Amino acid sequence: MITPPAYRHDEGEVFPGYTGLIFDPVGAAEAAADFAVGEILHPNRMARLLVFGSMGDYPGLEEVADRLIEHTWGADAAPDAYRQRVLHAIQRSVADRMMQQAAQDGNAAEVRAVLADRLEGLATDLEAMADPSPHQRLVAADIRRWQQRIENTVPGGALVMPQGDPIGGSSRGGGPPR
């Protein structure tokens, strides 16, 4: 329902994507997933999860990483091809962000260790599947290349959400309806 901007006009919401001028709904899902996963796996937050999780009454980084994998990679297959592509974008975002943060020198060694361990488990599970999809095979192979520290295997940045408030927000001076 979001049309591309008219020729030579750049007003309106600009969403990232891979489809050129046409709105890419899977690209928008990828950008949103990357944003959300990036907040869950924020370096300071992961360090706090290590500290407070060790105190007993709070979730630890291990639990958060396990739940993140469980709710994305352990999700049931989508009912149609479109929703399956969206799920793949979300799953890819989880694997990529985990690899990025596990390779980040600025993160605590224990954070990197937990993420590397969870990536190992994910790759092992994907490789053990009877009939993995191309998506699953690629992610497992990417994790293995990342583990071997082959040059240029840490995933780059994903698509980025547009600047400003959500659609219809104050970035256009309007704000929410009253």
CSV table of C-alpha atoms in Angstrom, one decimal:
chain,number,residue,atom,x,y,z
A,1,MET,CA,0.0,0.0,0.0
A,2,ILE,CA,3.1,2.3,0.1
A,3,THR,CA,3.8,3.5,-3.3
A,4,PRO,CA,7.2,4.6,-4.5
A,5,PRO,CA,7.8,8.4,-4.5
A,6,ALA,CA,7.0,10.2,-7.7
A,7,TYR,CA,9.8,10.7,-10.1
A,8,ARG,CA,12.2,13.4,-8.9
A,9,HIS,CA,10.5,13.7,-5.5
A,10,ASP,CA,12.0,12.4,-2.3
A,11,GLU,CA,9.3,13.3,0.2
A,12,GLY,CA,7.6,10.8,2.4
A,13,GLU,CA,8.8,7.7,4.3
A,14,VAL,CA,11.8,6.1,2.6
A,15,PHE,CA,12.2,2.4,3.6
A,16,PRO,CA,15.3,0.5,2.8
A,17,GLY,CA,15.1,-2.6,0.6
A,18,TYR,CA,16.4,-4.6,-2.2
A,19,THR,CA,13.7,-4.0,-4.7
A,20,GLY,CA,14.6,-0.6,-6.1
A,21,LEU,CA,11.9,1.9,-6.1
A,22,ILE,CA,9.2,-0.5,-5.1
A,23,PHE,CA,8.5,-0.9,-1.4
A,24,ASP,CA,10.2,-4.1,-0.1
A,25,PRO,CA,8.1,-5.5,2.8
A,26,VAL,CA,10.7,-8.2,3.6
A,27,GLY,CA,13.4,-5.5,3.7
A,28,ALA,CA,11.2,-3.5,6.1
A,29,ALA,CA,10.8,-6.6,8.3
A,30,GLU,CA,14.6,-7.1,8.1
A,31,ALA,CA,15.3,-3.5,9.3
A,32,ALA,CA,12.8,-3.8,12.1
A,33,ALA,CA,14.1,-7.2,13.2
A,34,ASP,CA,17.7,-5.9,13.1
A,35,PHE,CA,16.7,-2.9,15.2
A,36,ALA,CA,14.9,-5.1,17.8
A,37,VAL,CA,17.7,-7.7,18.0
A,38,GLY,CA,20.3,-5.0,18.2
A,39,GLU,CA,18.5,-3.6,21.3
A,40,ILE,CA,18.3,-7.1,22.9
A,41,LEU,CA,22.0,-7.8,22.1
A,42,HIS,CA,23.2,-4.3,23.0
A,43,PRO,CA,26.8,-4.6,24.5
A,44,ASN,CA,25.9,-2.8,27.7
A,45,ARG,CA,22.7,-4.8,28.2
A,46,MET,CA,24.5,-8.1,27.6
A,47,ALA,CA,27.1,-7.1,30.2
A,48,ARG,CA,24.4,-6.2,32.7
A,49,LEU,CA,22.7,-9.6,32.0
A,50,LEU,CA,25.9,-11.3,32.9
A,51,VAL,CA,26.2,-9.5,36.2
A,52,PHE,CA,22.6,-9.4,37.3
A,53,GLY,CA,21.9,-12.9,36.0
A,54,SER,CA,24.6,-14.3,38.2
A,55,MET,CA,22.7,-12.9,41.2
A,56,GLY,CA,19.9,-15.3,40.8
A,57,ASP,CA,16.7,-13.4,40.5
A,58,TYR,CA,17.3,-12.0,37.0
A,59,PRO,CA,17.6,-13.6,33.6
A,60,GLY,CA,21.2,-14.2,32.5
A,61,LEU,CA,22.7,-13.7,29.1
A,62,GLU,CA,22.5,-17.4,28.5
A,63,GLU,CA,18.7,-17.4,29.1
A,64,VAL,CA,18.1,-14.4,26.9
A,65,ALA,CA,20.2,-15.8,24.0
A,66,ASP,CA,18.4,-19.1,24.3
A,67,ARG,CA,15.0,-17.5,24.2
A,68,LEU,CA,16.0,-15.4,21.3
A,69,ILE,CA,17.1,-18.4,19.3
A,70,GLU,CA,14.1,-20.5,20.5
A,71,HIS,CA,11.5,-17.8,19.4
A,72,THR,CA,13.1,-17.2,16.0
A,73,TRP,CA,14.9,-20.3,14.9
A,74,GLY,CA,12.5,-22.6,16.8
A,75,ALA,CA,9.4,-20.9,15.4
A,76,ASP,CA,7.0,-23.1,13.5
A,77,ALA,CA,7.1,-22.8,9.7
A,78,ALA,CA,5.1,-20.0,8.3
A,79,PRO,CA,1.8,-20.8,6.6
A,80,ASP,CA,2.8,-19.2,3.3
A,81,ALA,CA,5.9,-18.3,1.3
A,82,TYR,CA,5.8,-14.6,2.1
A,83,ARG,CA,5.6,-15.1,5.9
A,84,GLN,CA,8.4,-17.6,5.6
A,85,ARG,CA,10.6,-15.0,3.9
A,86,VAL,CA,9.9,-12.6,6.7
A,87,LEU,CA,10.8,-15.3,9.3
A,88,HIS,CA,14.0,-15.9,7.4
A,89,ALA,CA,14.9,-12.2,7.6
A,90,ILE,CA,14.3,-12.3,11.3
A,91,GLN,CA,16.3,-15.5,11.8
A,92,ARG,CA,19.2,-14.0,9.7
A,93,SER,CA,19.1,-10.9,11.8
A,94,VAL,CA,19.6,-13.0,15.0
A,95,ALA,CA,22.5,-15.0,13.6
A,96,ASP,CA,24.2,-11.9,12.1
A,97,ARG,CA,23.9,-9.8,15.3
A,98,MET,CA,25.1,-12.6,17.4
A,99,MET,CA,28.2,-13.1,15.2
A,100,GLN,CA,28.8,-9.3,15.1
A,101,GLN,CA,28.6,-9.0,18.9
A,102,ALA,CA,30.7,-12.2,19.5
A,103,ALA,CA,33.4,-10.8,17.3
A,104,GLN,CA,33.3,-7.3,19.0
A,105,ASP,CA,36.6,-6.8,20.9
A,106,GLY,CA,34.8,-4.2,23.2
A,107,ASN,CA,32.5,-6.8,24.6
A,108,ALA,CA,33.4,-8.7,27.7
A,109,ALA,CA,35.1,-12.0,27.1
A,110,GLU,CA,32.2,-13.8,28.8
A,111,VAL,CA,29.7,-12.1,26.5
A,112,ARG,CA,31.6,-13.3,23.5
A,113,ALA,CA,31.9,-16.8,25.0
A,114,VAL,CA,28.2,-17.1,25.6
A,115,LEU,CA,27.3,-15.9,22.1
A,116,ALA,CA,30.0,-18.0,20.4
A,117,ASP,CA,28.6,-21.1,22.3
A,118,ARG,CA,25.0,-20.4,21.2
A,119,LEU,CA,26.2,-19.9,17.6
A,120,GLU,CA,27.9,-23.2,17.8
A,121,GLY,CA,24.7,-24.9,19.0
A,122,LEU,CA,22.7,-23.2,16.3
A,123,ALA,CA,25.1,-24.3,13.5
A,124,THR,CA,25.2,-27.8,14.9
A,125,ASP,CA,21.3,-28.0,15.0
A,126,LEU,CA,21.0,-26.6,11.4
A,127,GLU,CA,23.6,-29.1,10.1
A,128,ALA,CA,21.8,-32.0,11.8
A,129,MET,CA,18.6,-31.3,10.0
A,130,ALA,CA,17.4,-34.0,7.6
A,131,ASP,CA,16.5,-31.6,4.8
A,132,PRO,CA,17.7,-28.1,5.5
A,133,SER,CA,16.5,-25.2,3.4
A,134,PRO,CA,19.0,-23.1,1.4
A,135,HIS,CA,18.6,-20.4,4.1
A,136,GLN,CA,19.4,-22.8,6.9
A,137,ARG,CA,22.4,-24.2,5.0
A,138,LEU,CA,23.8,-20.7,4.3
A,139,VAL,CA,23.5,-19.6,7.9
A,140,ALA,CA,25.2,-22.8,9.2
A,141,ALA,CA,28.0,-22.3,6.6
A,142,ASP,CA,28.3,-18.6,7.5
A,143,ILE,CA,28.6,-19.5,11.2
A,144,ARG,CA,31.3,-22.0,10.4
A,145,ARG,CA,33.3,-19.5,8.3
A,146,TRP,CA,32.9,-17.0,11.1
A,147,GLN,CA,34.3,-19.5,13.6
A,148,GLN,CA,37.3,-20.1,11.4
A,149,ARG,CA,37.9,-16.3,11.4
A,150,ILE,CA,38.1,-16.3,7.6
A,151,GLU,CA,38.5,-12.7,6.4
A,152,ASN,CA,35.3,-10.7,5.8
A,153,THR,CA,33.0,-13.3,7.5
A,154,VAL,CA,31.6,-11.0,10.2
A,155,PRO,CA,28.3,-9.9,8.8
A,156,GLY,CA,28.0,-6.3,7.8
A,157,GLY,CA,25.2,-4.0,8.8
A,158,ALA,CA,21.6,-4.8,7.8
A,159,LEU,CA,19.0,-2.5,6.4
A,160,VAL,CA,18.4,0.5,8.6
A,161,MET,CA,14.9,1.8,9.6
A,162,PRO,CA,14.0,5.3,8.4
A,163,GLN,CA,15.0,8.2,10.6
A,164,GLY,CA,12.4,9.8,12.9
A,165,ASP,CA,9.2,8.7,14.5
A,166,PRO,CA,7.1,5.8,13.2
A,167,ILE,CA,4.9,6.4,10.2
A,168,GLY,CA,2.5,9.3,10.9
A,169,GLY,CA,4.6,10.5,13.8
A,170,SER,CA,5.9,14.0,14.5
A,171,SER,CA,8.8,13.7,12.0
A,172,ARG,CA,6.4,15.3,9.5
A,173,GLY,CA,5.1,17.8,12.1
A,174,GLY,CA,1.8,16.0,12.4
A,175,GLY,CA,2.0,13.7,15.4
A,176,PRO,CA,-0.5,11.0,16.3
A,177,PRO,CA,-4.2,11.6,15.6
A,178,ARG,CA,-6.3,13.0,18.4
